[in-house]
CSV table of C-alpha atoms and ligand atoms in Angstrom, one decimal:
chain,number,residue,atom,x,y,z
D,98,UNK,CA,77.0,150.6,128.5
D,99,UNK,CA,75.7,148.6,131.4
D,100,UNK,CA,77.7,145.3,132.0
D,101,UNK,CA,75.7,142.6,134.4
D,102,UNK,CA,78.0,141.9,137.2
D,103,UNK,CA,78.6,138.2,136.4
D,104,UNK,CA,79.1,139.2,132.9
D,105,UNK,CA,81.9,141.8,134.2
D,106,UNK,CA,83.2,138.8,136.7
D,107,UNK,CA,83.5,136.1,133.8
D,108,UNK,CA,84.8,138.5,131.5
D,109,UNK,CA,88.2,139.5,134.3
D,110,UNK,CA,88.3,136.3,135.4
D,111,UNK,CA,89.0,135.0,131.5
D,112,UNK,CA,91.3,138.1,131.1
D,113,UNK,CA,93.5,137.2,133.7
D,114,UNK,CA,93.4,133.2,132.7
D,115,UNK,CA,94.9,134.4,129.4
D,116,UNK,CA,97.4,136.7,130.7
D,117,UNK,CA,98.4,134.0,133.2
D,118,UNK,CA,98.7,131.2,130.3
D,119,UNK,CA,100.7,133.4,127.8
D,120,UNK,CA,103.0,134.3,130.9
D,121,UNK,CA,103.8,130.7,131.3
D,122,UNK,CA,104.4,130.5,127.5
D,123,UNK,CA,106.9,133.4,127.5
D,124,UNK,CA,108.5,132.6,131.1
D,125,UNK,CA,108.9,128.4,130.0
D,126,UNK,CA,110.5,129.7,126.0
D,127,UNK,CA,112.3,132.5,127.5
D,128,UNK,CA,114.0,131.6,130.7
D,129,UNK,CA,113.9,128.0,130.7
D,130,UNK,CA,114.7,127.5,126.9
D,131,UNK,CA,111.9,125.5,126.2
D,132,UNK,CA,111.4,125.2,122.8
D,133,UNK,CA,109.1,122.8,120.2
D,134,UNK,CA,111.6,120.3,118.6
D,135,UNK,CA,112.4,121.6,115.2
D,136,UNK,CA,111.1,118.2,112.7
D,137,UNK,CA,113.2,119.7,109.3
D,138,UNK,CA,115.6,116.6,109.0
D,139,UNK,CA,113.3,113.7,107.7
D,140,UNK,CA,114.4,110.1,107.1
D,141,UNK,CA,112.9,106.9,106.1
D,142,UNK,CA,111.8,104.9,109.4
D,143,UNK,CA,112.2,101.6,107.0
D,144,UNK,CA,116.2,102.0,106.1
D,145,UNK,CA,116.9,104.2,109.5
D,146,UNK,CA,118.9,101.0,110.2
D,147,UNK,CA,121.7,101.4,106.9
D,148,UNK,CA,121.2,104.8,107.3
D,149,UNK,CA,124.5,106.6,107.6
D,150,UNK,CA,123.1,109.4,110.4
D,151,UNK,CA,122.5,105.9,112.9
D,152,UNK,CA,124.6,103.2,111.6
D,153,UNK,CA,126.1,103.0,114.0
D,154,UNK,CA,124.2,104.6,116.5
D,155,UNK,CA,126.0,106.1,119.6
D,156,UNK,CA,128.6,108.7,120.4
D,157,UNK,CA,130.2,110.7,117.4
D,158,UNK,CA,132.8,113.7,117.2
D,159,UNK,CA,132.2,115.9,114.5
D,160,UNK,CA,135.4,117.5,112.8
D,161,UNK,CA,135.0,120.6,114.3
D,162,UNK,CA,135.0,118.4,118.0
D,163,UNK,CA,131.4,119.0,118.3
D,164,UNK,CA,130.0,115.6,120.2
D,165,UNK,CA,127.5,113.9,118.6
D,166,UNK,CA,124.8,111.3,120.1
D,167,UNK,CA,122.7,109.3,117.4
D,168,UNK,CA,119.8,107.8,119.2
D,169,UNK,CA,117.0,105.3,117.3
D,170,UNK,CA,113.8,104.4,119.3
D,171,UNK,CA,111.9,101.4,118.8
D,172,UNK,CA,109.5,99.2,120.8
D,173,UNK,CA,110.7,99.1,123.0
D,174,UNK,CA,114.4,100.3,123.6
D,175,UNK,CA,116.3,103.2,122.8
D,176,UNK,CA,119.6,101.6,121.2
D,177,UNK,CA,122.4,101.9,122.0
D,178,UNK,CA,122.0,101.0,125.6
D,179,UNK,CA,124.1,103.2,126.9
D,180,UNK,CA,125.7,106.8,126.1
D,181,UNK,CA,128.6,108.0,128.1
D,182,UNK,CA,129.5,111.6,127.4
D,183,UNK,CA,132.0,114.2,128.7
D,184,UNK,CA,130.6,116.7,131.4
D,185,UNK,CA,130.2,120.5,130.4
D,186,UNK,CA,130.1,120.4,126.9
D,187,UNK,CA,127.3,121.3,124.2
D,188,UNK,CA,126.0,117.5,122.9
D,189,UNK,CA,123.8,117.4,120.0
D,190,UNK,CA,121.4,114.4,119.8
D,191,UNK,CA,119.6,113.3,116.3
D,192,UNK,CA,116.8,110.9,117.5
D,193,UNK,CA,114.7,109.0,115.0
D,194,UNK,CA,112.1,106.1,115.7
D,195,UNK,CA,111.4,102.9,113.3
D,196,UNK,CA,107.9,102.1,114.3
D,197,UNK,CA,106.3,104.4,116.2
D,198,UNK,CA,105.9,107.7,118.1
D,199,UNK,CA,107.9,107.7,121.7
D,200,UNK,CA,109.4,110.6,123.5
D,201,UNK,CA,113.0,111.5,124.9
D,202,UNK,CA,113.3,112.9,128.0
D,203,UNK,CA,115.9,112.9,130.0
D,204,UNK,CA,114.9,112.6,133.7
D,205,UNK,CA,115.6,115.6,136.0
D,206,UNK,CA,116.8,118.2,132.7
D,207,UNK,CA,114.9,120.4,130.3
D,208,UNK,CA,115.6,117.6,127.3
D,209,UNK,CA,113.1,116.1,126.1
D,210,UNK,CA,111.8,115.6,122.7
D,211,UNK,CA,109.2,113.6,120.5
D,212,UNK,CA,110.6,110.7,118.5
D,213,UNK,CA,108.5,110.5,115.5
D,214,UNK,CA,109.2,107.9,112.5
D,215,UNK,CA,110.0,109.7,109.3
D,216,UNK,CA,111.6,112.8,111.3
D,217,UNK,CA,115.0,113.0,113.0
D,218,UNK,CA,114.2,114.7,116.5
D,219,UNK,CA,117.5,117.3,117.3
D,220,UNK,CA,118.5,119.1,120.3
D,221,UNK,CA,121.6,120.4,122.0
D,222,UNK,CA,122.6,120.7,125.6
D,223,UNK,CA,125.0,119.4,128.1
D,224,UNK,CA,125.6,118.1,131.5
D,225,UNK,CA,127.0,117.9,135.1
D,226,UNK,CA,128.6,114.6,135.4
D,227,UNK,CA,126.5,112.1,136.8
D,228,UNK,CA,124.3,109.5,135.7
D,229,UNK,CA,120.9,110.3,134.5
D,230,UNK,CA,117.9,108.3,133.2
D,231,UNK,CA,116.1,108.4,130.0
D,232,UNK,CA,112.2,107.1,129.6
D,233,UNK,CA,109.6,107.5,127.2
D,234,UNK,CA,107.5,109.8,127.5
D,235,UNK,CA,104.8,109.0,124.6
D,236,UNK,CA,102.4,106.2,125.4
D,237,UNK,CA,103.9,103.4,122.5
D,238,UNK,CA,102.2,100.3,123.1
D,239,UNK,CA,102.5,97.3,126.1
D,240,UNK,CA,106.6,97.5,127.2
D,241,UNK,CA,106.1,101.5,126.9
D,242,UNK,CA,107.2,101.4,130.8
D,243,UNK,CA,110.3,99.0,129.8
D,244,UNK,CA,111.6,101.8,127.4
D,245,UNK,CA,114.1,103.3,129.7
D,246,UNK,CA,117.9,103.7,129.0
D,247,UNK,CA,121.2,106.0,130.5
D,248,UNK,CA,123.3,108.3,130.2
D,249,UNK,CA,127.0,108.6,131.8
D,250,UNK,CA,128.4,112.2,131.9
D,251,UNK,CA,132.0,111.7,133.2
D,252,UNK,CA,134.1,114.7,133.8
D,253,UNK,CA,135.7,115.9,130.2
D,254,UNK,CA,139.7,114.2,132.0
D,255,UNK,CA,137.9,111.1,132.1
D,256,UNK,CA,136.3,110.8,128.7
D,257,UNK,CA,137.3,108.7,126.0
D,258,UNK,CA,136.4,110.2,122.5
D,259,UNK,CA,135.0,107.4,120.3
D,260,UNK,CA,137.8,105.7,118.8
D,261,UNK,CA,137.2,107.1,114.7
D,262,UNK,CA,136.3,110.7,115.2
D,263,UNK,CA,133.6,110.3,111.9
D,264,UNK,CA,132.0,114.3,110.8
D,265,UNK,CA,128.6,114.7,111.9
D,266,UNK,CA,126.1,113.3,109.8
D,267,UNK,CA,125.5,115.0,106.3
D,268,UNK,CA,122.5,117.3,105.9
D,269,UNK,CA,119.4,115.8,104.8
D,270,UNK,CA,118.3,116.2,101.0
D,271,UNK,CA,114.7,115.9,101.7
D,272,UNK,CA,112.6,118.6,103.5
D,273,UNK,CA,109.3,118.6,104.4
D,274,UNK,CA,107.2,120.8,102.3
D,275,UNK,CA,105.9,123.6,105.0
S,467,CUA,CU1,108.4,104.3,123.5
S,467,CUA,CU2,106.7,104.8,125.1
């Protein structure tokens, strides 16, 4: 079969394209841990504020000592304020929004997640000590470049668990259908 040249040109040049974007697929899930935020838990953005899982929102130790943050987003703040966490060990953050869509990234680390109302965002990771930023990263309306907040890591010595160590929040009884 005779293939034009240009044909035989567009047809390697796609072929590499697609290797080169599955590549970046496998290296960014693989090695870097990248992975699409899981939406199972949902909630009801109306009563998130009542809800056990954020009221109150902030830092929580599980019974098994597993660290905790509860995060709510809403135009435009992330509440609470401020999050200070101990250095080097796994924290799990459950994220939820009461208006809108907005995004969770924390500046300078592979954590990042949507914040969608009606789903409570999860990951886990943990941290060098330091302080680190946290901005929105989905467009949300006119402060969407006021929605910024922090986190303090302080080394594990220097951490104060919060004062009522309270079990991590129950699991949710509704699931969305899939
Ligand atoms: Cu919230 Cu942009």
């Amino acid at each position: 079969m005779k293939v034009d040249l240009y044909e035989k040109i567009w047809m390697i040049g796609v072929s590499v394209m697609l290797v080169a974007f599955f590549s970046v697929i496998a290296y960014e899930s693989f090695a870097m841990d990248r992975m699409p935020p899981s939406h199972i838990e949902t909630i009801d953005p109306r009563t998130v504020v009542g809800d056990p899982r954020f009221s109150p929102q902030g830092v929580r130790v599980g019974a098994d000592g597993s660290v905790h943050a509860h995060v709510v987003g809403l135009t435009f703040t992330w509440l609470p304020q401020e999050l200070v966490l101990p250095a080097g060990r796994p924290v799990t953050f459950h994220i939820t929004s009461t208006d809108v869509t907005h995004g969770y990234q924390i500046v300078r680390t592979n954590a990042q997640s949507m914040v969608i109302p009606g789903y409570v965002s999860q990951f886990t990771t943990s941290f060098t000590a330091g302080d680190y930023l946290v901005v929105c990263n989905e467009y949300c309306g006119v402060g969407h470049h006021q929605m910024y907040t922090k986190l303090r890591v302080v080394p594990e010595a220097e951490w104060t668990p919060p004062a009522t160590p309270v079990t991590a929040a129950p699991a949710p009884e509704a699931h969305d259908a899939h």
